[in-house]
Amino acid sequence: MLQTGCNRSSQTTQDPQKAPEIPAAEIASRSQISSNLIVKMVDQVGPSVVQINAARNSKAPWSGPFEGPGSRRDQGTGSGFIFDEKGLILTNAHVVEDADEVTVVLKDGQQFPGTVEGADPLTDIAVIKIEAQKSLPALTLGDSDALQAGDWAIAIGNPLGLNNTVTMGIISATDRASAKLGAPDQRVNFIQTDAAINPGNSGGPLLNLKGEVIGINTAIIRESQASGVEAQGLGFAIPVKIAARISQQILKEGQVAHPYLGIRMISISEQTKELLQEETDLQVQQDKGVLVVDVVSDSPAAAAELKPGDVIVQIGKTQIDNTEQLQQLLQSVTPGDQLSLTIMRKNQQRQAQLKVGTLNPDTFSRRS
């Protein structure tokens, strides 16, 4: 429902405290976007979007029909964008993963060797530095927290190596948990968009109509894991707020310190309760919470004496109903913080004090 700037007549029978409804057709006519506006915006931001070519050596089963094992040179192409006029570029970590050589290509064809300042596989963010003779056009970072489903979204990148390709759509949803997208090792809640995203778009910007970056395009889903049905119009981007925070840590520390508890966990549901009783004879009474499946030795959770079968129902004053909530809370704490956990053990409530540790990047698998 929309507020209007005019006053209603006193003769109306409608509640004067209630804003009048506006027909959908009228709303559509008021919100039409000028194609000229899009052209101008794309023309303005286009020079800040770059192509990233990453080369890496990989082992090959053979190097020729009569030769033994050797190595081959793999080439990968992704996208990125300049966020600092001194030559700092944001992209996805998987674009530059294990790269021996990185080349950044500007829209006008200029090429620069790139140095990876740091990469964080857990959020899939990387920062590249290039040395240019003059200041470079940098994009403005917007407010990804203010996004709503239905907002316009524009993606610019290099899908399949096609330089500066522009696609447009809307924000389909926000706060998509990574676990639901088949990436449980990622600590990101994604923006979903129907703006076309294809291989090579990774690392490119998702923009609003002001030309501000609201996300970093990172993934597409071609097939539903549950049904096997092919899907279209499902693209995902990392919120720019997360990218900004991670890039600042990379530039300041050279790496990112992620909080670490040291547990394997699963959300409580009727299905998981039945499965646990069948396979482990473990009976869980709670209907909500996070079940501790395993505790890593010498971890913060082990020091706090957590045990498999414990159900975490609250951290501090925050109720914990599922793993997504717990992961989201972890994004707001830092290593060294002290957490007060309320757990249920054999249907008895207990308190535990846990000092948050630092995750070792080698303990999780990287996305290919």
Coordinates of C-alpha atoms in Angstrom, one line a residue, residues 7-346:
N7 CA -5.4 14.9 1.1
R8 CA -8.6 13.0 0.7
S9 CA -11.9 14.8 0.6
S10 CA -13.8 14.9 3.9
Q11 CA -16.8 13.4 2.1
T12 CA -15.1 10.1 1.5
T13 CA -16.5 7.0 3.3
Q14 CA -13.0 5.5 3.5
D15 CA -11.1 5.6 6.9
P16 CA -9.1 8.8 6.8
Q17 CA -6.3 7.1 8.7
K18 CA -5.9 4.5 6.0
A19 CA -3.9 5.1 2.8
P20 CA -5.9 4.5 -0.4
E21 CA -5.1 1.5 -2.5
I22 CA -3.7 2.2 -5.9
P23 CA -4.6 -0.1 -8.8
A24 CA -1.7 -2.4 -9.9
A25 CA -1.9 -1.0 -13.5
E26 CA -1.4 2.6 -12.2
I27 CA 1.5 1.5 -10.0
A28 CA 3.1 -0.2 -13.1
S29 CA 2.7 3.0 -15.2
R30 CA 4.3 5.1 -12.5
S31 CA 7.3 2.8 -12.1
Q32 CA 8.2 2.2 -15.7
I33 CA 12.0 2.5 -16.2
S34 CA 13.4 4.6 -18.9
S35 CA 15.6 2.5 -21.2
N36 CA 17.7 5.6 -21.5
L37 CA 18.3 5.6 -17.8
I38 CA 19.7 2.0 -18.0
V39 CA 21.9 2.9 -21.0
K40 CA 23.4 5.8 -19.2
M41 CA 24.0 3.8 -16.0
V42 CA 25.6 0.9 -17.8
D43 CA 27.8 3.4 -19.8
Q44 CA 28.9 5.0 -16.6
V45 CA 29.7 1.8 -14.6
G46 CA 30.9 -0.4 -17.5
P47 CA 34.6 0.8 -17.4
S48 CA 34.8 -0.4 -13.8
V49 CA 33.9 -4.0 -14.7
V50 CA 36.9 -6.1 -15.6
Q51 CA 37.6 -9.6 -17.0
I52 CA 39.9 -11.8 -15.0
N53 CA 41.9 -14.5 -16.7
A54 CA 43.5 -17.0 -14.3
A55 CA 46.1 -19.6 -15.4
R56 CA 47.1 -22.5 -13.3
N57 CA 49.1 -25.7 -13.7
S58 CA 47.3 -29.0 -13.0
K59 CA 48.4 -32.6 -13.2
A60 CA 47.3 -34.5 -16.4
P61 CA 47.1 -38.2 -16.7
W62 CA 49.3 -38.0 -19.7
S63 CA 50.9 -35.3 -21.8
G64 CA 50.8 -37.2 -25.1
P65 CA 49.9 -40.5 -26.7
F66 CA 53.3 -42.0 -26.0
E67 CA 54.3 -40.1 -22.9
G68 CA 53.8 -40.6 -19.1
P69 CA 52.1 -38.3 -16.6
G70 CA 52.7 -34.6 -17.0
S71 CA 51.1 -31.3 -16.4
R72 CA 48.8 -29.0 -18.3
R73 CA 48.1 -25.3 -18.2
D74 CA 44.4 -24.6 -17.3
Q75 CA 42.9 -21.3 -18.2
G76 CA 39.8 -19.8 -16.5
T77 CA 37.9 -16.6 -17.0
G78 CA 35.8 -14.7 -14.5
S79 CA 34.7 -11.2 -13.8
G80 CA 35.4 -8.5 -11.2
F81 CA 35.0 -4.8 -10.5
I82 CA 37.2 -2.0 -9.4
F83 CA 36.2 -0.7 -5.9
D84 CA 39.2 1.6 -5.3
E85 CA 40.7 4.0 -7.8
K86 CA 44.2 2.8 -6.8
G87 CA 43.6 -0.5 -8.6
L88 CA 41.8 -2.7 -6.0
I89 CA 39.4 -5.2 -7.5
L90 CA 36.8 -7.5 -5.9
T91 CA 36.0 -10.9 -7.3
N92 CA 35.2 -14.5 -6.2
A93 CA 37.8 -16.6 -4.5
H94 CA 37.0 -19.5 -6.8
V95 CA 37.9 -17.4 -9.8
V96 CA 41.5 -17.1 -8.7
E97 CA 41.9 -20.3 -6.6
D98 CA 45.3 -21.9 -7.1
A99 CA 46.1 -19.5 -9.9
D100 CA 49.8 -19.1 -10.9
E101 CA 49.1 -16.1 -13.1
V102 CA 46.3 -13.5 -13.0
T103 CA 45.6 -11.1 -15.8
V104 CA 43.1 -8.3 -15.5
V105 CA 41.5 -6.9 -18.7
L106 CA 39.8 -3.5 -18.7
K107 CA 36.8 -2.7 -20.9
D108 CA 39.0 -0.7 -23.3
G109 CA 41.3 -3.8 -23.8
Q110 CA 44.2 -2.7 -21.5
Q111 CA 45.8 -5.7 -19.7
F112 CA 47.5 -5.7 -16.3
P113 CA 49.2 -8.4 -14.3
G114 CA 47.2 -8.9 -11.1
T115 CA 48.4 -9.7 -7.6
V116 CA 46.0 -11.6 -5.4
E117 CA 46.1 -9.7 -2.1
G118 CA 44.1 -12.4 -0.4
A119 CA 41.2 -14.8 -0.8
D120 CA 38.6 -16.2 1.6
P121 CA 37.0 -19.5 0.3
L122 CA 34.5 -19.5 3.2
T123 CA 32.7 -16.4 1.8
D124 CA 34.1 -16.8 -1.8
I125 CA 35.6 -13.3 -1.8
A126 CA 39.1 -12.3 -3.2
V127 CA 40.9 -9.0 -3.7
I128 CA 43.2 -8.4 -6.6
K129 CA 45.6 -5.4 -7.0
I130 CA 46.8 -4.0 -10.3
E131 CA 49.3 -1.2 -10.9
A132 CA 48.0 1.4 -13.3
Q133 CA 49.6 4.7 -14.3
K134 CA 46.5 6.7 -13.4
S135 CA 43.5 6.5 -11.2
L136 CA 40.9 4.0 -12.3
P137 CA 37.1 4.4 -12.2
A138 CA 35.7 2.7 -9.1
L139 CA 32.2 1.6 -8.4
T140 CA 30.2 2.8 -5.3
L141 CA 29.2 0.1 -2.8
G142 CA 25.5 0.2 -2.0
D143 CA 23.4 -1.1 0.9
S144 CA 22.6 -4.7 0.5
D145 CA 20.7 -4.8 3.8
A146 CA 18.0 -2.6 2.3
L147 CA 17.2 -4.9 -0.5
Q148 CA 13.7 -6.3 -1.0
A149 CA 12.2 -8.9 -3.2
G150 CA 11.0 -7.1 -6.4
D151 CA 13.8 -4.5 -6.5
W152 CA 15.5 -4.1 -9.9
A153 CA 18.8 -5.7 -10.4
I154 CA 21.4 -5.5 -13.2
A155 CA 24.3 -7.9 -13.6
I156 CA 27.4 -7.0 -15.6
G157 CA 30.2 -9.4 -16.4
N158 CA 31.9 -11.6 -18.9
P159 CA 29.8 -14.8 -19.4
L160 CA 31.6 -17.3 -21.6
G161 CA 34.2 -14.6 -22.2
L162 CA 31.8 -12.2 -23.8
N163 CA 33.1 -8.9 -22.5
N164 CA 30.8 -6.5 -20.5
T165 CA 27.6 -8.4 -21.0
V166 CA 24.6 -6.7 -19.3
T167 CA 21.5 -8.6 -18.0
M168 CA 18.6 -7.2 -16.0
G169 CA 16.0 -8.6 -13.7
I170 CA 14.8 -8.3 -10.1
I171 CA 15.8 -9.4 -6.7
S172 CA 13.9 -12.7 -6.3
A173 CA 14.7 -13.2 -2.7
T174 CA 17.2 -12.3 0.0
D175 CA 18.9 -14.2 2.8
R176 CA 19.0 -17.5 1.0
A177 CA 21.0 -19.9 3.3
S178 CA 24.0 -21.5 1.7
A179 CA 23.1 -24.9 3.1
K180 CA 19.9 -24.9 1.1
L181 CA 21.8 -24.2 -2.1
G182 CA 24.2 -27.2 -1.8
A183 CA 27.1 -25.2 -0.3
P184 CA 27.0 -26.0 3.4
D185 CA 30.7 -25.0 3.8
Q186 CA 30.0 -21.4 2.8
R187 CA 29.2 -18.8 5.4
V188 CA 27.0 -16.5 3.3
N189 CA 23.3 -15.9 3.0
F190 CA 22.8 -15.1 -0.7
I191 CA 20.8 -12.7 -2.7
Q192 CA 18.7 -14.5 -5.3
T193 CA 18.1 -12.8 -8.6
D194 CA 16.6 -13.7 -12.0
A195 CA 19.0 -11.5 -13.9
A196 CA 20.8 -14.0 -16.1
I197 CA 24.1 -15.2 -14.6
N198 CA 26.2 -17.7 -16.6
P199 CA 29.7 -19.2 -16.3
G200 CA 32.2 -16.3 -16.5
N201 CA 29.8 -13.9 -14.6
S202 CA 31.4 -15.0 -11.3
G203 CA 32.9 -12.1 -9.4
G204 CA 31.0 -9.4 -11.4
P205 CA 28.8 -6.8 -9.8
L206 CA 25.1 -7.0 -9.2
L207 CA 23.8 -3.4 -9.3
N208 CA 20.8 -1.3 -8.4
L209 CA 19.4 1.4 -10.6
K210 CA 21.7 4.0 -9.1
G211 CA 24.7 2.0 -10.4
E212 CA 25.7 1.0 -6.8
V213 CA 27.0 -2.5 -6.2
I214 CA 24.6 -4.5 -4.1
G215 CA 26.1 -7.9 -4.6
I216 CA 28.8 -10.0 -6.2
N217 CA 27.5 -12.6 -8.7
T218 CA 28.8 -16.0 -7.7
A219 CA 26.6 -19.0 -8.5
I220 CA 23.9 -20.5 -10.6
I221 CA 21.7 -23.6 -10.1
R222 CA 21.1 -25.6 -13.2
E223 CA 19.4 -28.6 -11.6
S224 CA 17.4 -29.1 -8.4
Q225 CA 19.2 -31.6 -6.2
A226 CA 15.9 -32.8 -4.8
S227 CA 14.0 -33.4 -8.0
G228 CA 16.6 -33.5 -10.7
V229 CA 14.5 -30.9 -12.6
E230 CA 16.5 -28.4 -14.6
A231 CA 16.0 -24.8 -13.4
Q232 CA 16.3 -21.4 -15.0
G233 CA 16.4 -17.9 -13.6
L234 CA 18.1 -18.9 -10.4
G235 CA 21.2 -16.8 -9.8
F236 CA 22.9 -15.9 -6.6
A237 CA 25.1 -13.1 -5.4
I238 CA 27.0 -12.4 -2.2
P239 CA 25.6 -9.3 -0.4
V240 CA 28.1 -6.4 -0.8
K241 CA 28.0 -5.7 2.9
I242 CA 29.7 -9.1 3.5
A243 CA 32.2 -8.5 0.6
A244 CA 33.1 -5.1 2.0
R245 CA 33.8 -6.5 5.5
I246 CA 35.8 -9.4 4.2
S247 CA 37.9 -7.3 1.8
Q248 CA 38.8 -4.9 4.6
Q249 CA 40.1 -7.8 6.7
I250 CA 42.0 -9.1 3.7
L251 CA 43.7 -5.8 3.1
K252 CA 44.4 -5.2 6.7
E253 CA 45.5 -8.7 7.9
G254 CA 46.1 -10.6 4.6
Q255 CA 43.6 -13.2 5.7
V256 CA 40.2 -13.6 7.3
A257 CA 39.6 -14.9 10.9
H258 CA 36.3 -16.8 11.0
P259 CA 34.7 -17.9 14.3
Y260 CA 34.9 -21.6 15.0
L261 CA 33.0 -23.8 17.4
G262 CA 34.2 -27.3 16.4
I263 CA 30.9 -29.2 16.0
R264 CA 29.1 -31.0 13.3
M265 CA 25.4 -30.1 13.6
I266 CA 22.0 -30.6 12.1
S267 CA 18.6 -28.8 12.6
I268 CA 16.0 -30.6 14.6
S269 CA 13.0 -31.8 12.6
E270 CA 10.6 -34.8 12.7
Q271 CA 12.5 -36.4 9.9
T272 CA 15.9 -36.1 11.6
K273 CA 14.5 -37.2 14.9
E274 CA 13.1 -40.4 13.3
L275 CA 16.4 -41.0 11.5
L276 CA 18.5 -40.6 14.6
Q277 CA 16.3 -43.0 16.6
E278 CA 16.5 -45.6 13.8
E279 CA 20.3 -45.3 13.2
T280 CA 21.7 -44.3 16.6
D281 CA 18.9 -45.1 19.0
L282 CA 19.2 -41.5 20.1
Q283 CA 15.9 -40.0 21.3
V284 CA 15.6 -36.3 21.0
Q285 CA 12.7 -34.6 22.8
Q286 CA 13.0 -31.1 21.4
D287 CA 11.1 -30.0 18.4
K288 CA 13.5 -27.1 17.6
G289 CA 17.1 -26.4 18.1
V290 CA 20.5 -27.5 16.7
L291 CA 21.6 -31.1 17.4
V292 CA 25.3 -31.6 18.0
V293 CA 26.2 -34.7 15.9
D294 CA 29.9 -34.7 16.6
V295 CA 32.5 -32.7 18.5
V296 CA 36.0 -32.1 17.1
S297 CA 38.7 -33.0 19.5
D298 CA 40.8 -30.1 20.9
S299 CA 38.1 -27.6 19.8
P300 CA 36.3 -24.8 21.6
A301 CA 33.3 -27.1 21.8
A302 CA 35.4 -29.9 23.4
A303 CA 36.8 -27.5 25.9
A304 CA 33.2 -26.4 26.8
E305 CA 32.4 -30.1 27.3
L306 CA 29.7 -30.3 24.6
K307 CA 28.8 -33.9 23.7
P308 CA 27.1 -35.6 20.7
G309 CA 23.4 -35.6 21.4
D310 CA 23.3 -32.1 23.0
V311 CA 20.7 -29.8 21.5
I312 CA 21.7 -26.1 21.4
V313 CA 18.5 -24.1 22.0
Q314 CA 19.9 -20.7 22.9
I315 CA 23.0 -18.6 22.7
G316 CA 23.1 -15.6 24.9
K317 CA 19.6 -14.2 24.7
T318 CA 19.0 -15.5 21.2
Q319 CA 16.8 -18.5 20.7
I320 CA 18.3 -21.0 18.2
D321 CA 15.8 -23.0 16.2
N322 CA 18.0 -24.2 13.3
T323 CA 21.5 -24.3 11.9
E324 CA 20.8 -21.2 9.7
Q325 CA 20.2 -19.1 12.8
L326 CA 23.3 -20.4 14.5
Q327 CA 25.4 -19.7 11.4
Q328 CA 24.0 -16.2 11.1
L329 CA 24.8 -15.5 14.7
L330 CA 28.3 -16.7 14.2
Q331 CA 28.7 -13.9 11.6
S332 CA 28.3 -11.3 14.3
V333 CA 30.9 -12.7 16.7
T334 CA 34.7 -12.8 16.5
P335 CA 37.4 -15.3 17.7
G336 CA 38.0 -14.8 21.3
D337 CA 34.4 -13.9 22.2
Q338 CA 32.8 -15.8 25.1
L339 CA 29.4 -17.4 24.3
S340 CA 26.8 -18.6 26.9
L341 CA 25.1 -21.7 25.5
T342 CA 21.8 -23.1 26.7
I343 CA 21.7 -26.8 25.8
M344 CA 19.4 -29.7 26.4
R345 CA 21.1 -33.0 27.4
K346 CA 18.9 -36.0 28.0

